[in-house]
mmCIF file of C-alpha atoms in Angstrom:
data_model
loop_
_atom_site.group_PDB
_atom_site.id
_atom_site.type_symbol
_atom_site.label_atom_id
_atom_site.label_comp_id
_atom_site.label_asym_id
_atom_site.label_seq_id
_atom_site.Cartn_x
_atom_site.Cartn_y
_atom_site.Cartn_z
ATOM 1 C CA MET H 1 -16.085 -38.706 0.449
ATOM 2 C CA LYS H 2 -16.676 -35.746 2.749
ATOM 3 C CA ARG H 3 -14.379 -35.224 5.692
ATOM 4 C CA VAL H 4 -16.126 -35.844 9.016
ATOM 5 C CA ILE H 5 -14.972 -33.309 11.598
ATOM 6 C CA GLU H 6 -14.071 -35.095 14.823
ATOM 7 C CA PRO H 7 -15.700 -34.043 18.150
ATOM 8 C CA SER H 8 -12.315 -32.870 19.420
ATOM 9 C CA GLU H 9 -11.921 -30.578 16.366
ATOM 10 C CA LEU H 10 -15.327 -28.919 16.632
ATOM 11 C CA ILE H 11 -16.961 -29.270 20.036
ATOM 12 C CA ILE H 12 -20.763 -29.224 20.141
ATOM 13 C CA ASN H 13 -22.466 -28.983 23.526
ATOM 14 C CA GLU H 14 -25.142 -31.394 24.772
ATOM 15 C CA ASP H 15 -27.841 -28.813 23.958
ATOM 16 C CA ASP H 16 -26.667 -28.735 20.296
ATOM 17 C CA THR H 17 -24.989 -25.337 20.700
ATOM 18 C CA ILE H 18 -21.454 -24.598 19.557
ATOM 19 C CA PHE H 19 -18.845 -24.810 22.311
ATOM 20 C CA HIS H 20 -17.823 -21.234 23.211
ATOM 21 C CA LEU H 21 -20.646 -19.106 21.811
ATOM 22 C CA HIS H 22 -23.449 -21.392 23.035
ATOM 23 C CA LEU H 23 -25.448 -20.721 19.873
ATOM 24 C CA ARG H 24 -27.483 -22.974 17.626
ATOM 25 C CA PRO H 25 -27.419 -22.300 13.869
ATOM 26 C CA GLU H 26 -30.885 -20.691 13.765
ATOM 27 C CA MET H 27 -29.806 -18.087 16.334
ATOM 28 C CA LEU H 28 -27.323 -16.364 14.002
ATOM 29 C CA ALA H 29 -28.147 -13.828 11.294
ATOM 30 C CA ASP H 30 -26.121 -13.545 8.075
ATOM 31 C CA THR H 31 -25.143 -9.962 9.007
ATOM 32 C CA VAL H 32 -23.030 -9.771 12.153
ATOM 33 C CA ILE H 33 -21.719 -6.759 14.060
ATOM 34 C CA LEU H 34 -18.739 -7.603 16.265
ATOM 35 C CA VAL H 35 -17.792 -5.655 19.392
ATOM 36 C CA GLY H 36 -15.189 -6.288 22.053
ATOM 37 C CA ASP H 37 -17.043 -5.511 25.277
ATOM 38 C CA PRO H 38 -19.920 -7.877 26.200
ATOM 39 C CA GLU H 39 -21.737 -4.938 27.811
ATOM 40 C CA ARG H 40 -21.681 -3.063 24.513
ATOM 41 C CA VAL H 41 -24.081 -5.628 23.072
ATOM 42 C CA ASN H 42 -26.764 -4.303 25.439
ATOM 43 C CA MET H 43 -26.657 -0.970 23.602
ATOM 44 C CA PHE H 44 -28.512 -2.671 20.739
ATOM 45 C CA LYS H 45 -31.456 -3.730 22.909
ATOM 46 C CA ALA H 46 -33.021 -0.286 22.681
ATOM 47 C CA ILE H 47 -32.197 0.005 18.981
ATOM 48 C CA PHE H 48 -33.614 -3.273 17.701
ATOM 49 C CA GLU H 49 -37.326 -3.400 16.907
ATOM 50 C CA ASN H 50 -37.433 -6.773 18.600
ATOM 51 C CA VAL H 51 -34.881 -9.201 20.070
ATOM 52 C CA GLU H 52 -35.061 -12.862 19.037
ATOM 53 C CA PHE H 53 -32.127 -14.262 21.015
ATOM 54 C CA ASP H 54 -29.915 -12.992 23.835
ATOM 55 C CA VAL H 55 -27.221 -15.449 24.929
ATOM 56 C CA GLN H 56 -24.065 -14.938 26.996
ATOM 57 C CA SER H 57 -21.201 -17.312 27.771
ATOM 58 C CA ARG H 58 -17.962 -15.981 29.257
ATOM 59 C CA GLU H 59 -16.997 -12.874 27.255
ATOM 60 C CA PHE H 60 -19.102 -13.985 24.286
ATOM 61 C CA HIS H 61 -22.456 -12.174 24.308
ATOM 62 C CA THR H 62 -24.783 -12.567 21.313
ATOM 63 C CA MET H 63 -28.005 -10.711 20.569
ATOM 64 C CA THR H 64 -30.010 -11.282 17.384
ATOM 65 C CA GLY H 65 -32.786 -8.896 16.473
ATOM 66 C CA ILE H 66 -34.473 -6.839 13.781
ATOM 67 C CA TYR H 67 -33.421 -3.319 12.752
ATOM 68 C CA LYS H 68 -35.621 -1.615 10.144
ATOM 69 C CA GLY H 69 -36.725 -5.006 8.876
ATOM 70 C CA LYS H 70 -33.215 -6.468 8.643
ATOM 71 C CA ARG H 71 -32.090 -9.378 10.806
ATOM 72 C CA ILE H 72 -28.768 -8.626 12.509
ATOM 73 C CA SER H 73 -26.693 -10.401 15.141
ATOM 74 C CA VAL H 74 -24.342 -8.577 17.511
ATOM 75 C CA VAL H 75 -21.550 -10.681 19.007
ATOM 76 C CA SER H 76 -18.915 -9.664 21.559
ATOM 77 C CA HIS H 77 -15.511 -11.244 21.069
ATOM 78 C CA GLY H 78 -13.487 -9.993 24.026
ATOM 79 C CA ILE H 79 -9.903 -8.835 23.523
ATOM 80 C CA GLY H 80 -7.272 -10.183 21.162
ATOM 81 C CA THR H 81 -6.793 -12.097 17.925
ATOM 82 C CA ASP H 82 -6.899 -15.405 19.818
ATOM 83 C CA ASN H 83 -10.537 -14.671 20.650
ATOM 84 C CA ILE H 84 -11.211 -13.750 17.021
ATOM 85 C CA ASP H 85 -9.902 -17.194 16.060
ATOM 86 C CA ILE H 86 -12.583 -18.731 18.299
ATOM 87 C CA VAL H 87 -15.426 -16.448 17.249
ATOM 88 C CA LEU H 88 -14.834 -16.501 13.480
ATOM 89 C CA THR H 89 -14.391 -20.261 13.381
ATOM 90 C CA GLU H 90 -17.577 -20.846 15.353
ATOM 91 C CA LEU H 91 -19.652 -18.264 13.469
ATOM 92 C CA ASP H 92 -18.643 -19.890 10.193
ATOM 93 C CA ALA H 93 -19.408 -23.366 11.567
ATOM 94 C CA LEU H 94 -22.905 -22.260 12.600
ATOM 95 C CA LYS H 95 -23.665 -21.419 8.983
ATOM 96 C CA ASN H 96 -21.563 -23.860 7.002
ATOM 97 C CA ILE H 97 -21.215 -27.082 9.023
ATOM 98 C CA ASP H 98 -24.010 -29.634 9.324
ATOM 99 C CA PHE H 99 -23.972 -30.403 13.045
ATOM 100 C CA ALA H 100 -25.756 -33.733 12.566
ATOM 101 C CA THR H 101 -23.251 -35.175 10.077
ATOM 102 C CA ARG H 102 -20.235 -33.044 11.083
ATOM 103 C CA THR H 103 -19.528 -32.290 7.437
ATOM 104 C CA VAL H 104 -19.296 -29.106 5.375
ATOM 105 C CA LYS H 105 -22.661 -28.137 3.861
ATOM 106 C CA ASP H 106 -23.034 -28.267 0.080
ATOM 107 C CA ASN H 107 -24.435 -24.723 -0.052
ATOM 108 C CA PHE H 108 -22.119 -22.015 1.284
ATOM 109 C CA THR H 109 -23.545 -19.110 3.332
ATOM 110 C CA GLN H 110 -21.506 -15.912 3.261
ATOM 111 C CA LEU H 111 -21.446 -13.734 6.359
ATOM 112 C CA THR H 112 -21.088 -9.957 6.451
ATOM 113 C CA LEU H 113 -18.886 -9.144 9.458
ATOM 114 C CA VAL H 114 -18.395 -5.586 10.706
ATOM 115 C CA ARG H 115 -16.267 -5.014 13.785
ATOM 116 C CA LEU H 116 -16.823 -1.767 15.690
ATOM 117 C CA GLY H 117 -14.018 -1.119 18.127
ATOM 118 C CA THR H 118 -11.850 1.400 19.921
ATOM 119 C CA SER H 119 -8.320 2.277 18.995
ATOM 120 C CA GLY H 120 -5.278 4.498 19.439
ATOM 121 C CA GLY H 121 -4.462 6.944 16.625
ATOM 122 C CA LEU H 122 -0.888 7.048 15.314
ATOM 123 C CA GLN H 123 -1.152 10.075 13.010
ATOM 124 C CA GLU H 124 -2.179 13.700 13.568
ATOM 125 C CA TYR H 125 -5.106 13.247 11.174
ATOM 126 C CA CYS H 126 -6.521 10.485 13.444
ATOM 127 C CA PRO H 127 -7.312 12.529 16.583
ATOM 128 C CA VAL H 128 -9.450 11.417 19.509
ATOM 129 C CA GLY H 129 -13.075 11.329 18.361
ATOM 130 C CA SER H 130 -12.382 10.394 14.746
ATOM 131 C CA TYR H 131 -13.379 7.118 13.076
ATOM 132 C CA VAL H 132 -10.809 5.014 11.222
ATOM 133 C CA CYS H 133 -11.624 2.203 8.807
ATOM 134 C CA ALA H 134 -8.931 -0.459 8.429
ATOM 135 C CA THR H 135 -8.596 -0.894 4.667
ATOM 136 C CA ARG H 136 -5.542 -3.027 5.446
ATOM 137 C CA SER H 137 -4.382 -4.633 8.668
ATOM 138 C CA ILE H 138 -0.925 -5.635 9.835
ATOM 139 C CA GLY H 139 -0.975 -8.584 12.204
ATOM 140 C CA PHE H 140 1.755 -8.552 14.838
ATOM 141 C CA ASP H 141 0.097 -11.608 16.422
ATOM 142 C CA GLY H 142 1.218 -14.355 14.029
ATOM 143 C CA LEU H 143 -2.202 -16.065 14.113
ATOM 144 C CA LEU H 144 -2.697 -16.507 10.371
ATOM 145 C CA ASN H 145 0.760 -18.071 10.055
ATOM 146 C CA TYR H 146 -0.745 -21.240 11.590
ATOM 147 C CA TYR H 147 -3.123 -21.696 8.628
ATOM 148 C CA GLN H 148 -2.596 -22.562 4.977
ATOM 149 C CA VAL H 149 -2.947 -19.228 3.209
ATOM 150 C CA PRO H 150 -3.458 -19.180 -0.581
ATOM 151 C CA GLU H 151 -1.387 -16.886 -2.736
ATOM 152 C CA GLY H 152 -2.839 -13.390 -2.949
ATOM 153 C CA VAL H 153 -4.270 -13.151 0.575
ATOM 154 C CA PHE H 154 -1.122 -11.655 2.106
ATOM 155 C CA ASP H 155 0.539 -8.555 0.637
ATOM 156 C CA LEU H 156 4.089 -9.934 0.629
ATOM 157 C CA GLU H 157 5.680 -6.838 -0.935
ATOM 158 C CA PHE H 158 4.130 -4.649 1.767
ATOM 159 C CA GLU H 159 5.332 -7.041 4.477
ATOM 160 C CA ARG H 160 8.924 -6.944 3.192
ATOM 161 C CA ALA H 161 8.946 -3.146 3.004
ATOM 162 C CA PHE H 162 7.564 -2.852 6.544
ATOM 163 C CA CYS H 163 10.069 -5.305 8.029
ATOM 164 C CA GLU H 164 12.971 -3.552 6.314
ATOM 165 C CA HIS H 165 11.841 -0.116 7.486
ATOM 166 C CA THR H 166 11.330 -1.151 11.105
ATOM 167 C CA ARG H 167 14.311 -3.550 11.180
ATOM 168 C CA TRP H 168 11.898 -6.147 12.489
ATOM 169 C CA SER H 169 13.335 -8.392 15.211
ATOM 170 C CA HIS H 170 13.598 -12.120 14.436
ATOM 171 C CA ARG H 171 12.351 -12.787 17.990
ATOM 172 C CA LEU H 172 8.897 -11.399 17.122
ATOM 173 C CA ALA H 173 6.149 -13.156 15.158
ATOM 174 C CA SER H 174 6.397 -12.497 11.432
ATOM 175 C CA PRO H 175 3.920 -9.704 10.584
ATOM 176 C CA TYR H 176 1.318 -10.331 7.894
ATOM 177 C CA VAL H 177 -0.706 -7.811 5.859
ATOM 178 C CA VAL H 178 -4.275 -8.453 4.716
ATOM 179 C CA SER H 179 -6.991 -6.247 3.198
ATOM 180 C CA ALA H 180 -10.580 -5.654 4.283
ATOM 181 C CA ASP H 181 -13.512 -6.269 1.968
ATOM 182 C CA GLU H 182 -13.527 -3.338 -0.474
ATOM 183 C CA SER H 183 -17.302 -3.266 -0.952
ATOM 184 C CA LEU H 184 -17.840 -2.867 2.817
ATOM 185 C CA VAL H 185 -15.229 -0.110 2.999
ATOM 186 C CA GLU H 186 -16.985 1.792 0.218
ATOM 187 C CA ARG H 187 -20.451 1.331 1.679
ATOM 188 C CA LEU H 188 -19.723 1.974 5.359
ATOM 189 C CA ALA H 189 -16.681 4.239 5.559
ATOM 190 C CA PHE H 190 -16.813 6.567 2.558
ATOM 191 C CA ASP H 191 -16.636 9.657 4.805
ATOM 192 C CA MET H 192 -14.251 8.264 7.432
ATOM 193 C CA VAL H 193 -10.466 8.136 7.695
ATOM 194 C CA GLN H 194 -9.238 5.093 5.783
ATOM 195 C CA GLY H 195 -5.871 3.651 6.604
ATOM 196 C CA ILE H 196 -3.668 0.819 7.765
ATOM 197 C CA THR H 197 -4.370 -0.661 11.186
ATOM 198 C CA ILE H 198 -1.949 -2.666 13.325
ATOM 199 C CA SER H 199 -3.311 -5.528 15.412
ATOM 200 C CA ALA H 200 -0.994 -5.939 18.389
ATOM 201 C CA PRO H 201 -0.825 -9.043 20.631
ATOM 202 C CA GLY H 202 -1.065 -6.885 23.755
ATOM 203 C CA PHE H 203 -2.128 -3.467 25.023
ATOM 204 C CA TYR H 204 1.080 -2.304 26.690
ATOM 205 C CA GLY H 205 4.497 -3.384 25.395
ATOM 206 C CA PRO H 206 3.319 -4.537 21.948
ATOM 207 C CA GLN H 207 1.795 -1.081 21.385
ATOM 208 C CA GLY H 208 4.902 0.729 22.614
ATOM 209 C CA ARG H 209 3.602 1.554 26.111
ATOM 210 C CA TYR H 210 6.251 1.663 28.825
ATOM 211 C CA VAL H 211 5.015 1.357 32.412
ATOM 212 C CA ARG H 212 7.636 -0.553 34.445
ATOM 213 C CA ILE H 213 9.194 -3.056 32.032
ATOM 214 C CA PRO H 214 11.518 -1.367 29.490
ATOM 215 C CA LEU H 215 10.705 -1.932 25.831
ATOM 216 C CA ALA H 216 12.916 -4.137 23.661
ATOM 217 C CA ASP H 217 12.774 -1.496 20.907
ATOM 218 C CA PRO H 218 11.840 1.952 22.286
ATOM 219 C CA GLU H 219 11.936 3.393 18.749
ATOM 220 C CA LEU H 220 9.487 0.922 17.181
ATOM 221 C CA ASN H 221 6.485 3.263 17.378
ATOM 222 C CA SER H 222 8.353 6.139 15.765
ATOM 223 C CA LYS H 223 9.455 3.806 12.960
ATOM 224 C CA ILE H 224 5.845 2.648 12.539
ATOM 225 C CA GLN H 225 4.603 6.250 12.370
ATOM 226 C CA SER H 226 7.178 7.207 9.742
ATOM 227 C CA PHE H 227 6.563 4.151 7.540
ATOM 228 C CA GLU H 228 4.893 4.873 4.206
ATOM 229 C CA TYR H 229 4.061 2.443 1.425
ATOM 230 C CA LYS H 230 2.701 3.635 -1.917
ATOM 231 C CA GLY H 231 1.300 6.762 -0.276
ATOM 232 C CA MET H 232 -0.282 4.878 2.627
ATOM 233 C CA LYS H 233 0.577 5.363 6.297
ATOM 234 C CA ILE H 234 -0.226 3.359 9.402
ATOM 235 C CA THR H 235 -3.093 5.104 11.148
ATOM 236 C CA ASN H 236 -3.857 3.229 14.363
ATOM 237 C CA PHE H 237 -3.239 0.423 16.838
ATOM 238 C CA GLU H 238 -5.847 -2.075 18.012
ATOM 239 C CA MET H 239 -5.909 -5.818 18.734
ATOM 240 C CA GLU H 240 -8.263 -7.730 16.408
ATOM 241 C CA SER H 241 -8.619 -6.435 12.833
ATOM 242 C CA SER H 242 -5.889 -8.541 11.200
ATOM 243 C CA ALA H 243 -7.366 -11.843 12.375
ATOM 244 C CA LEU H 244 -10.872 -10.773 11.373
ATOM 245 C CA ALA H 245 -9.850 -9.696 7.865
ATOM 246 C CA GLY H 246 -7.588 -12.699 7.343
ATOM 247 C CA LEU H 247 -9.846 -15.459 8.648
ATOM 248 C CA ALA H 248 -12.827 -13.958 6.814
ATOM 249 C CA LYS H 249 -10.915 -14.119 3.525
ATOM 250 C CA LEU H 250 -9.847 -17.714 4.148
ATOM 251 C CA LEU H 251 -13.440 -18.701 4.968
ATOM 252 C CA GLY H 252 -15.044 -16.720 2.125
ATOM 253 C CA HIS H 253 -16.788 -14.031 4.181
ATOM 254 C CA LYS H 254 -16.855 -10.220 3.916
ATOM 255 C CA ALA H 255 -15.265 -8.319 6.812
ATOM 256 C CA VAL H 256 -14.142 -4.867 7.863
ATOM 257 C CA THR H 257 -13.083 -3.116 11.080
ATOM 258 C CA ILE H 258 -14.019 0.475 11.965
ATOM 259 C CA CYS H 259 -12.642 2.004 15.154
ATOM 260 C CA ALA H 260 -13.410 5.075 17.213
ATOM 261 C CA ILE H 261 -10.148 6.716 18.196
ATOM 262 C CA ILE H 262 -10.062 7.098 21.984
ATOM 263 C CA ALA H 263 -6.310 7.637 22.489
ATOM 264 C CA GLY H 264 -4.022 9.951 20.542
ATOM 265 C CA ARG H 265 -0.533 8.498 20.503
ATOM 266 C CA VAL H 266 0.833 11.692 18.884
ATOM 267 C CA ALA H 267 -0.881 14.252 21.144
ATOM 268 C CA LYS H 268 -0.626 11.763 24.046
ATOM 269 C CA ASP H 269 -4.232 12.365 25.101
ATOM 270 C CA ALA H 270 -7.074 9.953 25.788
ATOM 271 C CA ASN H 271 -10.831 9.892 26.263
ATOM 272 C CA THR H 272 -12.173 7.313 28.734
ATOM 273 C CA ASN H 273 -15.760 8.613 28.389
ATOM 274 C CA TYR H 274 -16.265 7.447 24.814
ATOM 275 C CA LYS H 275 -19.732 5.876 25.023
ATOM 276 C CA GLY H 276 -21.295 8.662 22.948
ATOM 277 C CA SER H 277 -18.692 8.204 20.216
ATOM 278 C CA ILE H 278 -19.429 4.472 20.046
ATOM 279 C CA GLN H 279 -23.194 5.079 20.010
ATOM 280 C CA ASN H 280 -22.831 7.425 17.041
ATOM 281 C CA LEU H 281 -20.650 4.893 15.216
ATOM 282 C CA ILE H 282 -23.211 2.133 15.837
ATOM 283 C CA SER H 283 -26.051 4.320 14.523
ATOM 284 C CA THR H 284 -24.065 5.272 11.412
ATOM 285 C CA VAL H 285 -23.155 1.695 10.551
ATOM 286 C CA LEU H 286 -26.664 0.350 11.170
ATOM 287 C CA GLU H 287 -28.053 2.883 8.693
ATOM 288 C CA ARG H 288 -25.513 1.895 6.039
ATOM 289 C CA ILE H 289 -25.253 -1.839 6.518
#
């Protein structure tokens, strides 16, 4: 007998839309571009040949349209892995849960999920203006530790090496390491920097920024920068890629994160006028997706 998902477990609004995103199943394409800023979704309005749906609720802004004959949805997720937990769960439910019976559909629909974000570069070869594809992500957030994770999703050997190198504090969430979808990396980021991305549970202290509150471990960033595992180094900080890659794997979807570097943590420079860099990244990915 199929499990019936209780109303408190998956909330559906009175207009038959899913709780946070305010979308009905027919509003979502199978190919989804994810962005953080709700305003960034509007950049696609001039790119799409036509727009089918344009819905906004809180920080979640969705636009579904046609680009060169292909149906694509763009969804803003806000900031943080906690928001990714909401967005990924609800996007999957829109495709794979029968809202009428509250049961999992017999036929699975796989989503292609590409997150385009901004990030801080941690190596000299990731300067401001470059694009970095997260082939692997390290989650400092602990989100995936709340789910049952089958063997093979986490890279346990990598995790142990990282914790030993950084002398990871027992007071912090246990970091997890998960890979992006290899086929998306090959198709979308063949000419970009490919590396390991950290998803931090904050913008300031968790990324080694010291404003007024002293850091618990002032040397953590230097230890992160010097860490190397089988020839791979950690390239950048952001706040969502680990949850996206991990939840997508658990749900059976394809996912990858590509970031425009807007802050150089080595050169200590930053670019706040990065709209052109994001526009170029969007155009590149739309042509390849």
